[in-house]
């Protein structure tokens, strides 16, 4: 991992581990070999929350940088970035990955992953 890890998530089939850290990176690992498959960059500050879809295709991350991001786990690329007005403290995805829920302060937001609205 390199930097201090703040959270981890496991895909439903147990084949991939997703981790986040103080360096702003989201890393995707092969669970069996412990090989890092992807280093997803985009966050500019600590990433402290993760969620993974049931089928293991998408991961969502939230950060101190006022963004939540959705990542394609297989390709290691960003699918969506959603700006907030403050630090995003928690994140969740529905089973299909079509909806993202974020928490900021006392507010909960529901987002369409495809449109970002």
Tab-separated table of N, CA and C in Angstrom:
chain	number	residue	atom	x	y	z
A	1	UNK	N	0.829	-1.187	0.000
A	1	UNK	CA	0.000	0.000	0.000
A	1	UNK	C	0.871	1.247	0.000
A	2	UNK	N	1.911	1.285	0.767
A	2	UNK	CA	2.790	2.445	0.780
A	2	UNK	C	2.425	3.464	1.840
A	3	UNK	N	1.274	4.091	1.732
A	3	UNK	CA	0.816	5.096	2.693
A	3	UNK	C	-0.193	4.471	3.652
A	4	UNK	N	-0.488	5.194	4.725
A	4	UNK	CA	-1.434	4.688	5.718
A	4	UNK	C	-2.798	4.424	5.089
A	5	UNK	N	-3.275	3.212	5.279
A	5	UNK	CA	-4.563	2.798	4.743
A	5	UNK	C	-5.674	3.260	5.679
A	6	UNK	N	-6.773	3.735	5.088
A	6	UNK	CA	-7.899	4.205	5.890
A	6	UNK	C	-9.116	3.295	5.796
A	7	UNK	N	-9.257	2.552	4.714
A	7	UNK	CA	-10.372	1.610	4.604
A	7	UNK	C	-10.118	0.605	3.489
A	8	UNK	N	-10.828	-0.503	3.580
A	8	UNK	CA	-10.751	-1.548	2.560
A	8	UNK	C	-12.154	-2.086	2.291
A	9	UNK	N	-12.329	-2.648	1.098
A	9	UNK	CA	-13.582	-3.314	0.734
A	9	UNK	C	-13.223	-4.529	-0.110
A	10	UNK	N	-14.079	-5.523	-0.062
A	10	UNK	CA	-13.866	-6.775	-0.779
A	10	UNK	C	-15.015	-6.979	-1.754
A	11	UNK	N	-14.690	-7.398	-2.988
A	11	UNK	CA	-15.752	-7.694	-3.949
A	11	UNK	C	-16.531	-8.919	-3.487
A	12	UNK	N	-17.761	-9.045	-3.960
A	12	UNK	CA	-18.643	-10.127	-3.528
A	12	UNK	C	-18.083	-11.510	-3.750
A	13	UNK	N	-17.317	-11.683	-4.832
A	13	UNK	CA	-16.748	-13.005	-5.119
A	13	UNK	C	-15.406	-13.225	-4.432
A	14	UNK	N	-14.917	-12.200	-3.731
A	14	UNK	CA	-13.666	-12.322	-2.995
A	14	UNK	C	-12.414	-12.254	-3.842
A	15	UNK	N	-12.540	-11.894	-5.112
A	15	UNK	CA	-11.372	-11.897	-5.995
A	15	UNK	C	-10.568	-10.602	-5.958
A	16	UNK	N	-11.185	-9.501	-5.543
A	16	UNK	CA	-10.515	-8.206	-5.543
A	16	UNK	C	-10.689	-7.518	-4.198
A	17	UNK	N	-9.636	-6.817	-3.798
A	17	UNK	CA	-9.658	-5.965	-2.616
A	17	UNK	C	-9.459	-4.539	-3.109
A	18	UNK	N	-10.242	-3.618	-2.590
A	18	UNK	CA	-10.099	-2.202	-2.915
A	18	UNK	C	-9.675	-1.500	-1.631
A	19	UNK	N	-8.644	-0.673	-1.707
A	19	UNK	CA	-8.157	0.036	-0.522
A	19	UNK	C	-8.025	1.523	-0.827
A	20	UNK	N	-8.053	2.318	0.229
A	20	UNK	CA	-7.841	3.757	0.071
A	20	UNK	C	-6.920	4.236	1.187
A	21	UNK	N	-6.308	5.392	0.948
A	21	UNK	CA	-5.296	5.840	1.898
A	21	UNK	C	-5.191	7.353	1.958
A	22	UNK	N	-4.272	7.792	2.805
A	22	UNK	CA	-4.052	9.218	3.014
A	22	UNK	C	-3.429	9.905	1.802
A	23	UNK	N	-2.881	9.152	0.860
A	23	UNK	CA	-2.282	9.773	-0.323
A	23	UNK	C	-3.307	10.080	-1.414
A	24	UNK	N	-4.581	9.777	-1.175
A	24	UNK	CA	-5.628	10.078	-2.141
A	24	UNK	C	-5.851	9.014	-3.192
A	25	UNK	N	-5.076	7.950	-3.164
A	25	UNK	CA	-5.210	6.901	-4.176
A	25	UNK	C	-6.192	5.823	-3.731
A	26	UNK	N	-6.871	5.263	-4.710
A	26	UNK	CA	-7.696	4.074	-4.522
A	26	UNK	C	-6.967	2.964	-5.265
A	27	UNK	N	-6.662	1.893	-4.548
A	27	UNK	CA	-5.906	0.802	-5.160
A	27	UNK	C	-6.762	-0.453	-5.250
A	28	UNK	N	-6.574	-1.173	-6.347
A	28	UNK	CA	-7.298	-2.418	-6.573
A	28	UNK	C	-6.278	-3.541	-6.608
A	29	UNK	N	-6.539	-4.580	-5.810
A	29	UNK	CA	-5.599	-5.675	-5.604
A	29	UNK	C	-6.231	-7.003	-5.994
A	30	UNK	N	-5.406	-7.923	-6.450
A	30	UNK	CA	-5.837	-9.306	-6.616
A	30	UNK	C	-5.790	-9.940	-5.226
A	31	UNK	N	-6.912	-10.462	-4.770
A	31	UNK	CA	-6.986	-10.980	-3.398
A	31	UNK	C	-6.121	-12.214	-3.190
A	32	UNK	N	-5.949	-13.019	-4.209
A	32	UNK	CA	-5.175	-14.253	-4.050
A	32	UNK	C	-3.674	-14.003	-4.076
A	33	UNK	N	-3.209	-13.207	-5.046
A	33	UNK	CA	-1.767	-12.997	-5.204
A	33	UNK	C	-1.250	-11.767	-4.455
A	34	UNK	N	-2.156	-10.889	-4.009
A	34	UNK	CA	-1.814	-9.616	-3.364
A	34	UNK	C	-1.129	-8.650	-4.327
A	35	UNK	N	-1.240	-8.904	-5.619
A	35	UNK	CA	-0.671	-8.019	-6.633
A	35	UNK	C	-1.568	-6.799	-6.810
A	36	UNK	N	-0.933	-5.612	-6.855
A	36	UNK	CA	-1.699	-4.401	-7.144
A	36	UNK	C	-2.011	-4.383	-8.630
A	37	UNK	N	-3.286	-4.327	-8.971
A	37	UNK	CA	-3.716	-4.326	-10.365
A	37	UNK	C	-3.863	-2.916	-10.915
A	38	UNK	N	-4.378	-2.001	-10.085
A	38	UNK	CA	-4.600	-0.625	-10.526
A	38	UNK	C	-4.367	0.330	-9.369
A	39	UNK	N	-3.849	1.501	-9.706
A	39	UNK	CA	-3.784	2.620	-8.773
A	39	UNK	C	-4.624	3.723	-9.397
A	40	UNK	N	-5.765	3.992	-8.798
A	40	UNK	CA	-6.709	4.974	-9.327
A	40	UNK	C	-6.434	6.322	-8.678
A	41	UNK	N	-6.110	7.300	-9.494
A	41	UNK	CA	-5.814	8.630	-8.979
A	41	UNK	C	-6.887	9.611	-9.434
A	42	UNK	N	-7.071	10.638	-8.688
A	42	UNK	CA	-8.088	11.644	-8.968
A	42	UNK	C	-8.372	12.450	-7.715
A	43	UNK	N	-8.458	11.767	-6.583
A	43	UNK	CA	-8.627	12.477	-5.312
A	43	UNK	C	-7.339	13.231	-4.991
A	44	UNK	N	-7.492	14.388	-4.368
A	44	UNK	CA	-6.327	15.204	-4.026
A	44	UNK	C	-6.070	15.278	-2.520
A	45	UNK	N	-6.829	14.494	-1.763
A	45	UNK	CA	-6.664	14.478	-0.307
A	45	UNK	C	-7.067	13.093	0.200
A	46	UNK	N	-7.058	12.914	1.489
A	46	UNK	CA	-7.377	11.622	2.102
A	46	UNK	C	-8.655	11.030	1.535
A	47	UNK	N	-8.628	9.741	1.294
A	47	UNK	CA	-9.831	8.991	0.918
A	47	UNK	C	-10.178	8.132	2.119
A	48	UNK	N	-11.384	8.300	2.659
A	48	UNK	CA	-11.699	7.597	3.900
A	48	UNK	C	-12.953	6.764	3.852
A	49	UNK	N	-13.520	6.597	2.671
A	49	UNK	CA	-14.689	5.733	2.564
A	49	UNK	C	-14.736	5.017	1.234
A	50	UNK	N	-15.205	3.774	1.267
A	50	UNK	CA	-15.316	2.950	0.061
A	50	UNK	C	-16.607	2.159	0.089
A	51	UNK	N	-17.095	1.860	-1.101
A	51	UNK	CA	-18.205	0.923	-1.276
A	51	UNK	C	-17.968	0.192	-2.589
A	52	UNK	N	-18.432	-1.045	-2.669
A	52	UNK	CA	-18.260	-1.865	-3.871
A	52	UNK	C	-19.614	-2.459	-4.243
A	53	UNK	N	-19.904	-2.507	-5.544
A	53	UNK	CA	-21.148	-3.134	-5.987
A	53	UNK	C	-21.098	-4.633	-5.734
A	54	UNK	N	-22.271	-5.235	-5.656
A	54	UNK	CA	-22.372	-6.663	-5.373
A	54	UNK	C	-21.613	-7.509	-6.394
A	55	UNK	N	-21.670	-7.109	-7.670
A	55	UNK	CA	-20.990	-7.887	-8.712
A	55	UNK	C	-19.508	-7.553	-8.841
A	56	UNK	N	-19.027	-6.585	-8.065
A	56	UNK	CA	-17.608	-6.244	-8.074
A	56	UNK	C	-17.157	-5.455	-9.281
A	57	UNK	N	-18.074	-4.843	-10.006
A	57	UNK	CA	-17.686	-4.094	-11.201
A	57	UNK	C	-17.313	-2.646	-10.897
A	58	UNK	N	-17.922	-2.064	-9.858
A	58	UNK	CA	-17.685	-0.661	-9.536
A	58	UNK	C	-17.330	-0.483	-8.067
A	59	UNK	N	-16.522	0.539	-7.814
A	59	UNK	CA	-16.230	0.968	-6.448
A	59	UNK	C	-16.510	2.458	-6.366
A	60	UNK	N	-16.938	2.913	-5.211
A	60	UNK	CA	-17.125	4.343	-4.969
A	60	UNK	C	-16.220	4.740	-3.815
A	61	UNK	N	-15.677	5.946	-3.893
A	61	UNK	CA	-14.804	6.452	-2.843
A	61	UNK	C	-15.235	7.865	-2.465
A	62	UNK	N	-14.943	8.235	-1.224
A	62	UNK	CA	-15.245	9.597	-0.776
A	62	UNK	C	-14.018	10.163	-0.074
A	63	UNK	N	-13.907	11.500	-0.139
A	63	UNK	CA	-12.656	12.112	0.266
A	63	UNK	C	-12.838	13.452	0.962
A	64	UNK	N	-11.772	13.826	1.600
A	64	UNK	CA	-11.626	15.150	2.194
A	64	UNK	C	-11.568	16.248	1.139
A	65	UNK	N	-11.365	15.864	-0.132
A	65	UNK	CA	-11.218	16.845	-1.215
A	65	UNK	C	-12.552	17.339	-1.777
A	66	UNK	N	-13.657	17.040	-1.070
A	66	UNK	CA	-15.013	17.471	-1.445
A	66	UNK	C	-15.561	16.698	-2.640
A	67	UNK	N	-15.030	15.520	-2.937
A	67	UNK	CA	-15.557	14.734	-4.057
A	67	UNK	C	-15.877	13.306	-3.635
A	68	UNK	N	-16.795	12.738	-4.389
A	68	UNK	CA	-17.026	11.292	-4.386
A	68	UNK	C	-16.730	10.849	-5.811
A	69	UNK	N	-16.119	9.686	-5.947
A	69	UNK	CA	-15.756	9.195	-7.276
A	69	UNK	C	-16.180	7.741	-7.410
A	70	UNK	N	-16.546	7.383	-8.628
A	70	UNK	CA	-16.913	6.006	-8.938
A	70	UNK	C	-15.869	5.472	-9.908
A	71	UNK	N	-15.413	4.250	-9.646
A	71	UNK	CA	-14.316	3.635	-10.397
A	71	UNK	C	-14.761	2.313	-11.014
A	72	UNK	N	-14.277	2.047	-12.212
A	72	UNK	CA	-14.447	0.744	-12.844
A	72	UNK	C	-13.343	-0.153	-12.286
A	73	UNK	N	-13.707	-1.161	-11.534
A	73	UNK	CA	-12.720	-2.013	-10.864
A	73	UNK	C	-11.897	-2.814	-11.865
A	74	UNK	N	-12.522	-3.299	-12.904
A	74	UNK	CA	-11.801	-4.140	-13.878
A	74	UNK	C	-10.750	-3.356	-14.658
A	75	UNK	N	-11.090	-2.111	-15.020
A	75	UNK	CA	-10.191	-1.301	-15.843
A	75	UNK	C	-9.373	-0.291	-15.047
A	76	UNK	N	-9.763	-0.038	-13.802
A	76	UNK	CA	-9.038	0.923	-12.984
A	76	UNK	C	-9.208	2.361	-13.439
A	77	UNK	N	-10.355	2.670	-14.049
A	77	UNK	CA	-10.570	4.033	-14.545
A	77	UNK	C	-11.742	4.694	-13.819
A	78	UNK	N	-11.706	6.015	-13.799
A	78	UNK	CA	-12.789	6.772	-13.178
A	78	UNK	C	-14.004	6.795	-14.094
A	79	UNK	N	-15.157	6.508	-13.520
A	79	UNK	CA	-16.423	6.522	-14.254
A	79	UNK	C	-17.156	7.842	-14.025
A	80	UNK	N	-17.098	8.359	-12.799
A	80	UNK	CA	-17.830	9.573	-12.445
A	80	UNK	C	-17.155	10.250	-11.264
A	81	UNK	N	-17.122	11.582	-11.298
A	81	UNK	CA	-16.671	12.382	-10.163
A	81	UNK	C	-17.788	13.360	-9.824
A	82	UNK	N	-18.137	13.447	-8.554
A	82	UNK	CA	-19.225	14.321	-8.125
A	82	UNK	C	-18.708	15.272	-7.052
A	83	UNK	N	-18.773	16.563	-7.360
A	83	UNK	CA	-18.324	17.612	-6.445
A	83	UNK	C	-19.359	17.849	-5.346
A	84	UNK	N	-18.880	18.150	-4.155
A	84	UNK	CA	-19.720	18.512	-3.019
A	84	UNK	C	-19.245	19.859	-2.475
A	85	UNK	N	-19.971	20.409	-1.522
A	85	UNK	CA	-19.604	21.701	-0.936
A	85	UNK	C	-18.756	21.550	0.318
A	86	UNK	N	-18.421	20.322	0.656
A	86	UNK	CA	-17.599	20.050	1.826
A	86	UNK	C	-17.058	18.636	1.755
A	87	UNK	N	-16.388	18.232	2.816
A	87	UNK	CA	-15.806	16.890	2.875
A	87	UNK	C	-16.906	15.841	2.792
A	88	UNK	N	-16.681	14.833	1.980
A	88	UNK	CA	-17.640	13.736	1.842
A	88	UNK	C	-17.202	12.644	2.813
A	89	UNK	N	-18.062	12.337	3.773
A	89	UNK	CA	-17.679	11.463	4.879
A	89	UNK	C	-18.004	9.991	4.674
A	90	UNK	N	-19.023	9.695	3.855
A	90	UNK	CA	-19.391	8.297	3.651
A	90	UNK	C	-20.044	8.126	2.288
A	91	UNK	N	-20.032	6.884	1.822
A	91	UNK	CA	-20.495	6.590	0.475
A	91	UNK	C	-21.085	5.187	0.433
A	92	UNK	N	-22.086	5.000	-0.431
A	92	UNK	CA	-22.684	3.677	-0.638
A	92	UNK	C	-23.164	3.585	-2.081
A	93	UNK	N	-23.196	2.372	-2.602
A	93	UNK	CA	-23.715	2.086	-3.942
A	93	UNK	C	-24.837	1.075	-3.828
A	94	UNK	N	-25.832	1.177	-4.724
A	94	UNK	CA	-26.825	0.108	-4.757
A	94	UNK	C	-26.216	-1.107	-5.452
A	95	UNK	N	-26.923	-2.224	-5.456
A	95	UNK	CA	-26.367	-3.479	-5.973
A	95	UNK	C	-25.915	-3.383	-7.423
A	96	UNK	N	-26.660	-2.666	-8.249
A	96	UNK	CA	-26.320	-2.583	-9.674
A	96	UNK	C	-25.294	-1.503	-9.979
A	97	UNK	N	-25.059	-0.593	-9.038
A	97	UNK	CA	-24.115	0.496	-9.266
A	97	UNK	C	-24.719	1.678	-9.996
A	98	UNK	N	-26.032	1.700	-10.146
A	98	UNK	CA	-26.678	2.813	-10.847
A	98	UNK	C	-26.915	4.014	-9.934
A	99	UNK	N	-26.965	3.781	-8.633
A	99	UNK	CA	-27.206	4.856	-7.667
A	99	UNK	C	-26.077	4.945	-6.649
A	100	UNK	N	-25.701	6.167	-6.344
A	100	UNK	CA	-24.660	6.460	-5.364
A	100	UNK	C	-25.285	7.300	-4.258
A	101	UNK	N	-24.989	6.971	-3.022
A	101	UNK	CA	-25.427	7.770	-1.878
A	101	UNK	C	-24.178	8.307	-1.195
A	102	UNK	N	-24.192	9.612	-0.892
A	102	UNK	CA	-23.064	10.218	-0.189
A	102	UNK	C	-23.574	10.939	1.051
A	103	UNK	N	-22.709	11.040	2.042
A	103	UNK	CA	-23.028	11.758	3.259
A	103	UNK	C	-22.035	12.876	3.480
A	104	UNK	N	-22.585	14.065	3.743
A	104	UNK	CA	-21.745	15.234	3.993
A	104	UNK	C	-22.380	16.024	5.128
A	105	UNK	N	-21.690	16.117	6.250
A	105	UNK	CA	-22.259	16.808	7.399
A	105	UNK	C	-23.536	16.120	7.856
A	106	UNK	N	-24.630	16.862	7.914
A	106	UNK	CA	-25.925	16.304	8.310
A	106	UNK	C	-26.792	15.960	7.105
A	107	UNK	N	-26.221	15.981	5.913
A	107	UNK	CA	-26.986	15.781	4.686
A	107	UNK	C	-26.654	14.460	4.009
A	108	UNK	N	-27.673	13.873	3.389
A	108	UNK	CA	-27.512	12.668	2.575
A	108	UNK	C	-27.934	13.022	1.156
A	109	UNK	N	-27.124	12.631	0.179
A	109	UNK	CA	-27.416	12.910	-1.224
A	109	UNK	C	-27.552	11.602	-1.988
A	110	UNK	N	-28.477	11.580	-2.936
A	110	UNK	CA	-28.676	10.439	-3.823
A	110	UNK	C	-28.351	10.889	-5.239
A	111	UNK	N	-27.470	10.133	-5.916
A	111	UNK	CA	-26.983	10.506	-7.242
A	111	UNK	C	-27.234	9.385	-8.244
A	112	UNK	N	-27.489	9.772	-9.476
A	112	UNK	CA	-27.530	8.838	-10.594
A	112	UNK	C	-26.096	8.732	-11.115
A	113	UNK	N	-25.503	7.562	-11.072
A	113	UNK	CA	-24.094	7.404	-11.459
A	113	UNK	C	-23.886	7.741	-12.935
A	114	UNK	N	-24.824	7.369	-13.777
A	114	UNK	CA	-24.672	7.610	-15.217
A	114	UNK	C	-24.642	9.097	-15.556
A	115	UNK	N	-25.525	9.887	-14.931
A	115	UNK	CA	-25.628	11.307	-15.281
A	115	UNK	C	-24.912	12.231	-14.302
A	116	UNK	N	-24.676	11.768	-13.084
A	116	UNK	CA	-24.087	12.613	-12.060
A	116	UNK	C	-25.083	13.562	-11.418
A	117	UNK	N	-26.352	13.413	-11.762
A	117	UNK	CA	-27.395	14.302	-11.214
A	117	UNK	C	-28.080	13.662	-10.013
